[in-house]
PDB file of C-alpha atoms in Angstrom:
ATOM      1  CA  MET A   1     -10.727  11.692 -11.254  1.00  0.00           C
ATOM      2  CA  ASP A   2     -10.100  14.040  -8.302  1.00  0.00           C
ATOM      3  CA  SER A   3     -11.203  11.351  -5.850  1.00  0.00           C
ATOM      4  CA  ILE A   4      -8.536   9.003  -7.238  1.00  0.00           C
ATOM      5  CA  GLN A   5      -5.911  11.723  -6.828  1.00  0.00           C
ATOM      6  CA  GLU A   6      -7.035  12.306  -3.243  1.00  0.00           C
ATOM      7  CA  PHE A   7      -6.903   8.571  -2.667  1.00  0.00           C
ATOM      8  CA  MET A   8      -3.303   8.419  -3.875  1.00  0.00           C
ATOM      9  CA  ASP A   9      -2.331  11.426  -1.787  1.00  0.00           C
ATOM     10  CA  THR A  10      -3.622   9.702   1.328  1.00  0.00           C
ATOM     11  CA  CYS A  11      -1.802   6.486   0.398  1.00  0.00           C
ATOM     12  CA  ASN A  12       1.480   8.352  -0.062  1.00  0.00           C
ATOM     13  CA  SER A  13       1.267  10.571   3.001  1.00  0.00           C
ATOM     14  CA  ASP A  14       1.629   9.656   6.631  1.00  0.00           C
ATOM     15  CA  HIS A  15      -0.252  12.727   7.806  1.00  0.00           C
ATOM     16  CA  ALA A  16      -3.036  13.000   5.217  1.00  0.00           C
ATOM     17  CA  THR A  17      -6.512  14.073   6.169  1.00  0.00           C
ATOM     18  CA  LEU A  18      -9.757  13.415   4.403  1.00  0.00           C
ATOM     19  CA  THR A  19     -11.240  16.870   4.838  1.00  0.00           C
ATOM     20  CA  ASN A  20     -10.722  19.386   2.071  1.00  0.00           C
ATOM     21  CA  THR A  21     -12.943  22.432   1.706  1.00  0.00           C
ATOM     22  CA  ASN A  22     -12.131  22.881  -1.988  1.00  0.00           C
ATOM     23  CA  THR A  23     -13.512  19.544  -3.213  1.00  0.00           C
ATOM     24  CA  THR A  24     -16.161  19.319  -5.897  1.00  0.00           C
ATOM     25  CA  SER A  25     -19.739  18.417  -5.082  1.00  0.00           C
ATOM     26  CA  SER A  26     -19.228  14.822  -6.278  1.00  0.00           C
ATOM     27  CA  ASN A  27     -16.268  14.478  -3.946  1.00  0.00           C
ATOM     28  CA  ASN A  28     -18.274  16.032  -1.127  1.00  0.00           C
ATOM     29  CA  SER A  29     -20.864  13.276  -1.439  1.00  0.00           C
ATOM     30  CA  LEU A  30     -18.108  10.628  -1.361  1.00  0.00           C
ATOM     31  CA  VAL A  31     -16.511  12.248   1.699  1.00  0.00           C
ATOM     32  CA  ALA A  32     -19.880  12.597   3.441  1.00  0.00           C
ATOM     33  CA  ALA A  33     -20.819   8.978   2.762  1.00  0.00           C
ATOM     34  CA  THR A  34     -17.424   7.808   3.925  1.00  0.00           C
ATOM     35  CA  SER A  35     -17.300   9.844   7.117  1.00  0.00           C
ATOM     36  CA  SER A  36     -20.929   9.162   8.085  1.00  0.00           C
ATOM     37  CA  SER A  37     -20.271   5.431   8.367  1.00  0.00           C
ATOM     38  CA  ALA A  38     -17.191   5.935  10.545  1.00  0.00           C
ATOM     39  CA  THR A  39     -17.378   5.439  14.229  1.00  0.00           C
ATOM     40  CA  ALA A  40     -15.749   7.870  16.610  1.00  0.00           C
ATOM     41  CA  THR A  41     -13.258   5.199  17.665  1.00  0.00           C
ATOM     42  CA  SER A  42     -12.093   4.129  14.186  1.00  0.00           C
ATOM     43  CA  SER A  43      -8.359   3.848  13.895  1.00  0.00           C
ATOM     44  CA  ARG A  44      -6.367   5.522  11.185  1.00  0.00           C
ATOM     45  CA  TYR A  45      -5.875   2.102   9.575  1.00  0.00           C
ATOM     46  CA  GLU A  46      -9.623   1.406   9.574  1.00  0.00           C
ATOM     47  CA  ASN A  47     -10.358   4.816   8.047  1.00  0.00           C
ATOM     48  CA  GLN A  48      -7.747   4.281   5.339  1.00  0.00           C
ATOM     49  CA  LYS A  49      -9.070   0.785   4.640  1.00  0.00           C
ATOM     50  CA  ARG A  50     -12.604   2.144   4.240  1.00  0.00           C
ATOM     51  CA  ARG A  51     -11.409   4.904   1.879  1.00  0.00           C
ATOM     52  CA  ASP A  52      -9.428   2.378  -0.163  1.00  0.00           C
ATOM     53  CA  TRP A  53     -12.422   0.057  -0.361  1.00  0.00           C
ATOM     54  CA  ASN A  54     -14.733   2.870  -1.466  1.00  0.00           C
ATOM     55  CA  THR A  55     -12.221   4.020  -4.079  1.00  0.00           C
ATOM     56  CA  PHE A  56     -11.848   0.517  -5.497  1.00  0.00           C
ATOM     57  CA  GLY A  57     -15.648   0.261  -5.621  1.00  0.00           C
ATOM     58  CA  GLN A  58     -15.761   3.546  -7.527  1.00  0.00           C
ATOM     59  CA  TYR A  59     -13.100   2.221  -9.916  1.00  0.00           C
ATOM     60  CA  LEU A  60     -15.225  -0.869 -10.608  1.00  0.00           C
ATOM     61  CA  LYS A  61     -18.287   1.301 -11.160  1.00  0.00           C
ATOM     62  CA  ASN A  62     -16.408   3.523 -13.639  1.00  0.00           C
ATOM     63  CA  HIS A  63     -14.828   0.549 -15.409  1.00  0.00           C
ATOM     64  CA  ARG A  64     -15.940  -0.037 -18.984  1.00  0.00           C
ATOM     65  CA  PRO A  65     -17.991  -2.200 -18.945  1.00  0.00           C
ATOM     66  CA  PRO A  66     -18.925  -1.715 -15.268  1.00  0.00           C
ATOM     67  CA  LEU A  67     -17.839  -4.614 -13.084  1.00  0.00           C
ATOM     68  CA  SER A  68     -19.496  -6.159 -10.083  1.00  0.00           C
ATOM     69  CA  LEU A  69     -17.260  -7.200  -7.225  1.00  0.00           C
ATOM     70  CA  SER A  70     -18.282 -10.830  -7.681  1.00  0.00           C
ATOM     71  CA  ARG A  71     -16.866 -10.792 -11.227  1.00  0.00           C
ATOM     72  CA  CYS A  72     -13.664  -9.002 -10.251  1.00  0.00           C
ATOM     73  CA  SER A  73     -10.484 -11.034 -10.715  1.00  0.00           C
ATOM     74  CA  GLY A  74      -6.788 -10.659 -10.051  1.00  0.00           C
ATOM     75  CA  ALA A  75      -6.432  -9.258 -13.569  1.00  0.00           C
ATOM     76  CA  HIS A  76      -8.781  -6.388 -12.671  1.00  0.00           C
ATOM     77  CA  VAL A  77      -6.780  -5.706  -9.512  1.00  0.00           C
ATOM     78  CA  LEU A  78      -3.602  -5.512 -11.629  1.00  0.00           C
ATOM     79  CA  GLU A  79      -5.350  -3.128 -14.008  1.00  0.00           C
ATOM     80  CA  PHE A  80      -6.266  -0.962 -10.996  1.00  0.00           C
ATOM     81  CA  LEU A  81      -2.680  -0.968  -9.696  1.00  0.00           C
ATOM     82  CA  ARG A  82      -1.297  -0.001 -13.115  1.00  0.00           C
ATOM     83  CA  TYR A  83      -3.885   2.760 -13.333  1.00  0.00           C
ATOM     84  CA  LEU A  84      -2.736   4.114  -9.965  1.00  0.00           C
ATOM     85  CA  ASP A  85       0.863   4.332 -11.228  1.00  0.00           C
ATOM     86  CA  GLN A  86       0.041   7.593 -12.996  1.00  0.00           C
ATOM     87  CA  PHE A  87      -0.442   9.223  -9.580  1.00  0.00           C
ATOM     88  CA  GLY A  88       2.854   7.942  -8.169  1.00  0.00           C
ATOM     89  CA  LYS A  89       5.555  10.097  -6.615  1.00  0.00           C
ATOM     90  CA  THR A  90       8.503   7.681  -6.623  1.00  0.00           C
ATOM     91  CA  LYS A  91      11.127   8.121  -9.349  1.00  0.00           C
ATOM     92  CA  VAL A  92      11.917   4.718 -10.876  1.00  0.00           C
ATOM     93  CA  HIS A  93      14.973   4.857 -13.133  1.00  0.00           C
ATOM     94  CA  THR A  94      15.011   2.858 -16.358  1.00  0.00           C
ATOM     95  CA  PRO A  95      18.010   0.618 -17.127  1.00  0.00           C
ATOM     96  CA  ILE A  96      19.296   3.115 -19.729  1.00  0.00           C
ATOM     97  CA  CYS A  97      19.246   6.019 -17.253  1.00  0.00           C
ATOM     98  CA  PRO A  98      22.709   7.082 -16.025  1.00  0.00           C
ATOM     99  CA  PHE A  99      21.285   7.161 -12.469  1.00  0.00           C
ATOM    100  CA  TYR A 100      19.984   3.593 -12.579  1.00  0.00           C
ATOM    101  CA  GLY A 101      20.850   1.973  -9.260  1.00  0.00           C
ATOM    102  CA  HIS A 102      21.601   5.260  -7.454  1.00  0.00           C
ATOM    103  CA  PRO A 103      19.382   5.973  -4.428  1.00  0.00           C
ATOM    104  CA  ASN A 104      20.095   9.734  -4.519  1.00  0.00           C
ATOM    105  CA  PRO A 105      20.780  10.899  -8.088  1.00  0.00           C
ATOM    106  CA  PRO A 106      22.693  14.191  -8.349  1.00  0.00           C
ATOM    107  CA  ALA A 107      20.573  15.626 -11.164  1.00  0.00           C
ATOM    108  CA  PRO A 108      17.035  15.372 -12.562  1.00  0.00           C
ATOM    109  CA  CYS A 109      16.200  12.796 -15.211  1.00  0.00           C
ATOM    110  CA  PRO A 110      13.157  12.004 -17.390  1.00  0.00           C
ATOM    111  CA  CYS A 111      12.421   8.649 -15.744  1.00  0.00           C
ATOM    112  CA  PRO A 112       8.775   8.021 -14.802  1.00  0.00           C
ATOM    113  CA  LEU A 113       7.156   8.529 -11.433  1.00  0.00           C
ATOM    114  CA  ARG A 114       5.463   5.425 -10.118  1.00  0.00           C
ATOM    115  CA  GLN A 115       3.701   4.165  -7.044  1.00  0.00           C
ATOM    116  CA  ALA A 116       6.204   2.988  -4.459  1.00  0.00           C
ATOM    117  CA  TRP A 117       6.212  -0.730  -3.821  1.00  0.00           C
ATOM    118  CA  GLY A 118       5.521  -0.223  -0.106  1.00  0.00           C
ATOM    119  CA  SER A 119       2.421   1.846  -0.867  1.00  0.00           C
ATOM    120  CA  LEU A 120       1.070  -0.797  -3.250  1.00  0.00           C
ATOM    121  CA  ASP A 121       1.834  -3.597  -0.822  1.00  0.00           C
ATOM    122  CA  ALA A 122       0.040  -1.805   2.024  1.00  0.00           C
ATOM    123  CA  LEU A 123      -2.897  -0.957  -0.258  1.00  0.00           C
ATOM    124  CA  ILE A 124      -3.338  -4.589  -1.301  1.00  0.00           C
ATOM    125  CA  GLY A 125      -3.192  -5.667   2.330  1.00  0.00           C
ATOM    126  CA  ARG A 126      -5.945  -3.241   3.293  1.00  0.00           C
ATOM    127  CA  LEU A 127      -8.121  -4.164   0.307  1.00  0.00           C
ATOM    128  CA  ARG A 128      -7.606  -7.855   0.988  1.00  0.00           C
ATOM    129  CA  ALA A 129      -8.852  -7.393   4.551  1.00  0.00           C
ATOM    130  CA  ALA A 130     -11.736  -5.153   3.460  1.00  0.00           C
ATOM    131  CA  PHE A 131     -12.889  -7.738   0.884  1.00  0.00           C
ATOM    132  CA  GLU A 132     -13.313 -10.380   3.567  1.00  0.00           C
ATOM    133  CA  GLU A 133     -14.875  -7.940   6.041  1.00  0.00           C
ATOM    134  CA  ASN A 134     -17.467  -7.076   3.395  1.00  0.00           C
ATOM    135  CA  GLY A 135     -18.595 -10.671   2.984  1.00  0.00           C
ATOM    136  CA  GLY A 136     -16.104 -11.994   0.448  1.00  0.00           C
ATOM    137  CA  LYS A 137     -14.794 -15.528   0.807  1.00  0.00           C
ATOM    138  CA  PRO A 138     -11.039 -15.796   1.402  1.00  0.00           C
ATOM    139  CA  GLU A 139     -10.609 -18.342  -1.413  1.00  0.00           C
ATOM    140  CA  ALA A 140     -12.317 -15.941  -3.869  1.00  0.00           C
ATOM    141  CA  ASN A 141     -10.354 -12.849  -2.789  1.00  0.00           C
ATOM    142  CA  PRO A 142      -8.976 -11.205  -5.973  1.00  0.00           C
ATOM    143  CA  PHE A 143      -6.461  -9.205  -3.899  1.00  0.00           C
ATOM    144  CA  GLY A 144      -4.806 -12.423  -2.783  1.00  0.00           C
ATOM    145  CA  ALA A 145      -4.517 -13.839  -6.290  1.00  0.00           C
ATOM    146  CA  ARG A 146      -1.196 -15.318  -7.342  1.00  0.00           C
ATOM    147  CA  ALA A 147      -0.908 -12.808 -10.192  1.00  0.00           C
ATOM    148  CA  VAL A 148      -1.169  -9.919  -7.712  1.00  0.00           C
ATOM    149  CA  ARG A 149       1.527 -11.394  -5.454  1.00  0.00           C
ATOM    150  CA  LEU A 150       3.816 -11.921  -8.447  1.00  0.00           C
ATOM    151  CA  TYR A 151       3.196  -8.381  -9.674  1.00  0.00           C
ATOM    152  CA  LEU A 152       4.073  -6.921  -6.269  1.00  0.00           C
ATOM    153  CA  ARG A 153       7.263  -9.001  -6.144  1.00  0.00           C
ATOM    154  CA  GLU A 154       8.177  -7.825  -9.646  1.00  0.00           C
ATOM    155  CA  VAL A 155       7.568  -4.169  -8.707  1.00  0.00           C
ATOM    156  CA  ARG A 156       9.649  -4.572  -5.538  1.00  0.00           C
ATOM    157  CA  ASP A 157      12.566  -6.138  -7.415  1.00  0.00           C
ATOM    158  CA  LEU A 158      12.426  -3.592 -10.246  1.00  0.00           C
ATOM    159  CA  GLN A 159      12.334  -0.633  -7.857  1.00  0.00           C
ATOM    160  CA  SER A 160      15.042  -2.135  -5.704  1.00  0.00           C
ATOM    161  CA  LYS A 161      17.409  -2.375  -8.676  1.00  0.00           C
ATOM    162  CA  ALA A 162      16.380   0.941 -10.199  1.00  0.00           C
ATOM    163  CA  ARG A 163      16.790   2.926  -6.990  1.00  0.00           C
ATOM    164  CA  GLY A 164      19.715   1.017  -5.510  1.00  0.00           C
ATOM    165  CA  ILE A 165      17.745   0.221  -2.367  1.00  0.00           C
ATOM    166  CA  SER A 166      17.321  -3.324  -1.123  1.00  0.00           C
ATOM    167  CA  TYR A 167      13.970  -4.233   0.330  1.00  0.00           C
ATOM    168  CA  GLU A 168      14.627  -6.783   3.011  1.00  0.00           C
ATOM    169  CA  LYS A 169      11.939  -8.479   4.976  1.00  0.00           C
ATOM    170  CA  LYS A 170      11.586  -6.911   8.379  1.00  0.00           C
ATOM    171  CA  LYS A 171      12.694  -9.225  11.121  1.00  0.00           C
ATOM    172  CA  ARG A 172      10.047  -9.909  13.702  1.00  0.00           C
ATOM    173  CA  LYS A 173      10.823  -8.705  17.147  1.00  0.00           C
ATOM    174  CA  ARG A 174      10.578 -11.624  19.475  1.00  0.00           C
ATOM    175  CA  SER A 175       9.060 -10.959  22.820  1.00  0.00           C
ATOM    176  CA  GLN A 176      11.883 -11.014  25.290  1.00  0.00           C
ATOM    177  CA  GLN A 177      11.273 -13.316  28.223  1.00  0.00           C
ATOM    178  CA  PRO A 178      12.708 -11.855  31.399  1.00  0.00           C
ATOM    179  CA  GLN A 179      15.791 -13.938  31.919  1.00  0.00           C
ATOM    180  CA  SER A 180      17.134 -14.442  35.379  1.00  0.00           C
ATOM    181  CA  MET A 181      20.387 -12.602  35.723  1.00  0.00           C
ATOM    182  CA  PRO A 182      23.076 -14.544  37.548  1.00  0.00           C
ATOM    183  CA  LEU A 183      23.835 -12.914  40.850  1.00  0.00           C
ATOM    184  CA  PRO A 184      27.392 -11.730  41.296  1.00  0.00           C
ATOM    185  CA  GLN A 185      29.420 -14.077  43.441  1.00  0.00           C
ATOM    186  CA  MET A 186      29.954 -12.685  46.879  1.00  0.00           C
ATOM    187  CA  PRO A 187      33.187 -13.564  48.622  1.00  0.00           C
ATOM    188  CA  PRO A 188      32.721 -15.807  51.641  1.00  0.00           C
ATOM    189  CA  PRO A 189      32.467 -13.941  54.941  1.00  0.00           C
ATOM    190  CA  GLY A 190      35.810 -13.095  56.417  1.00  0.00           C
ATOM    191  CA  ALA A 191      37.701 -13.311  53.101  1.00  0.00           C
ATOM    192  CA  THR A 192      39.199 -10.066  51.880  1.00  0.00           C
TER     193      THR A 192
END
């Protein structure tokens, strides 16, 4: 259970680190196995992707009945995402809450804490890539299932309304071609 909490802390933090001297012996073995396979040049993204992949594998192992990756479906991914909600840190107001639709409520309320849509979206992206890197076929990728995409869209829309924040697709920055600047017109010689 602690490894799941650590996993969520790293998903929700921009400056999280994997090392923690107060972890239990079971977590120490997970950390050791994870860090021993890392190369010295691994990027932060690659490290996070590996941790996410290992955590999902642990979730499948602890699932009742245990699941193999080959039998994992979009429904199991949704079950995993709903499970992770209990570790969320984003307040999502319910429609009956007086602060529904307010991005910065003036007082506390009993609304639940959930995983932020952006965290879930990034997590699914990393797991989707890790699945294929670990030998999975793109057409059999449970992280790319239609049900998962619909769930993420539903979470985004719900959180957008509940928090009063619109999630707009980021516009791609187009590479700017150096355009020739017109030269200023010089008066003809002798004209003043």
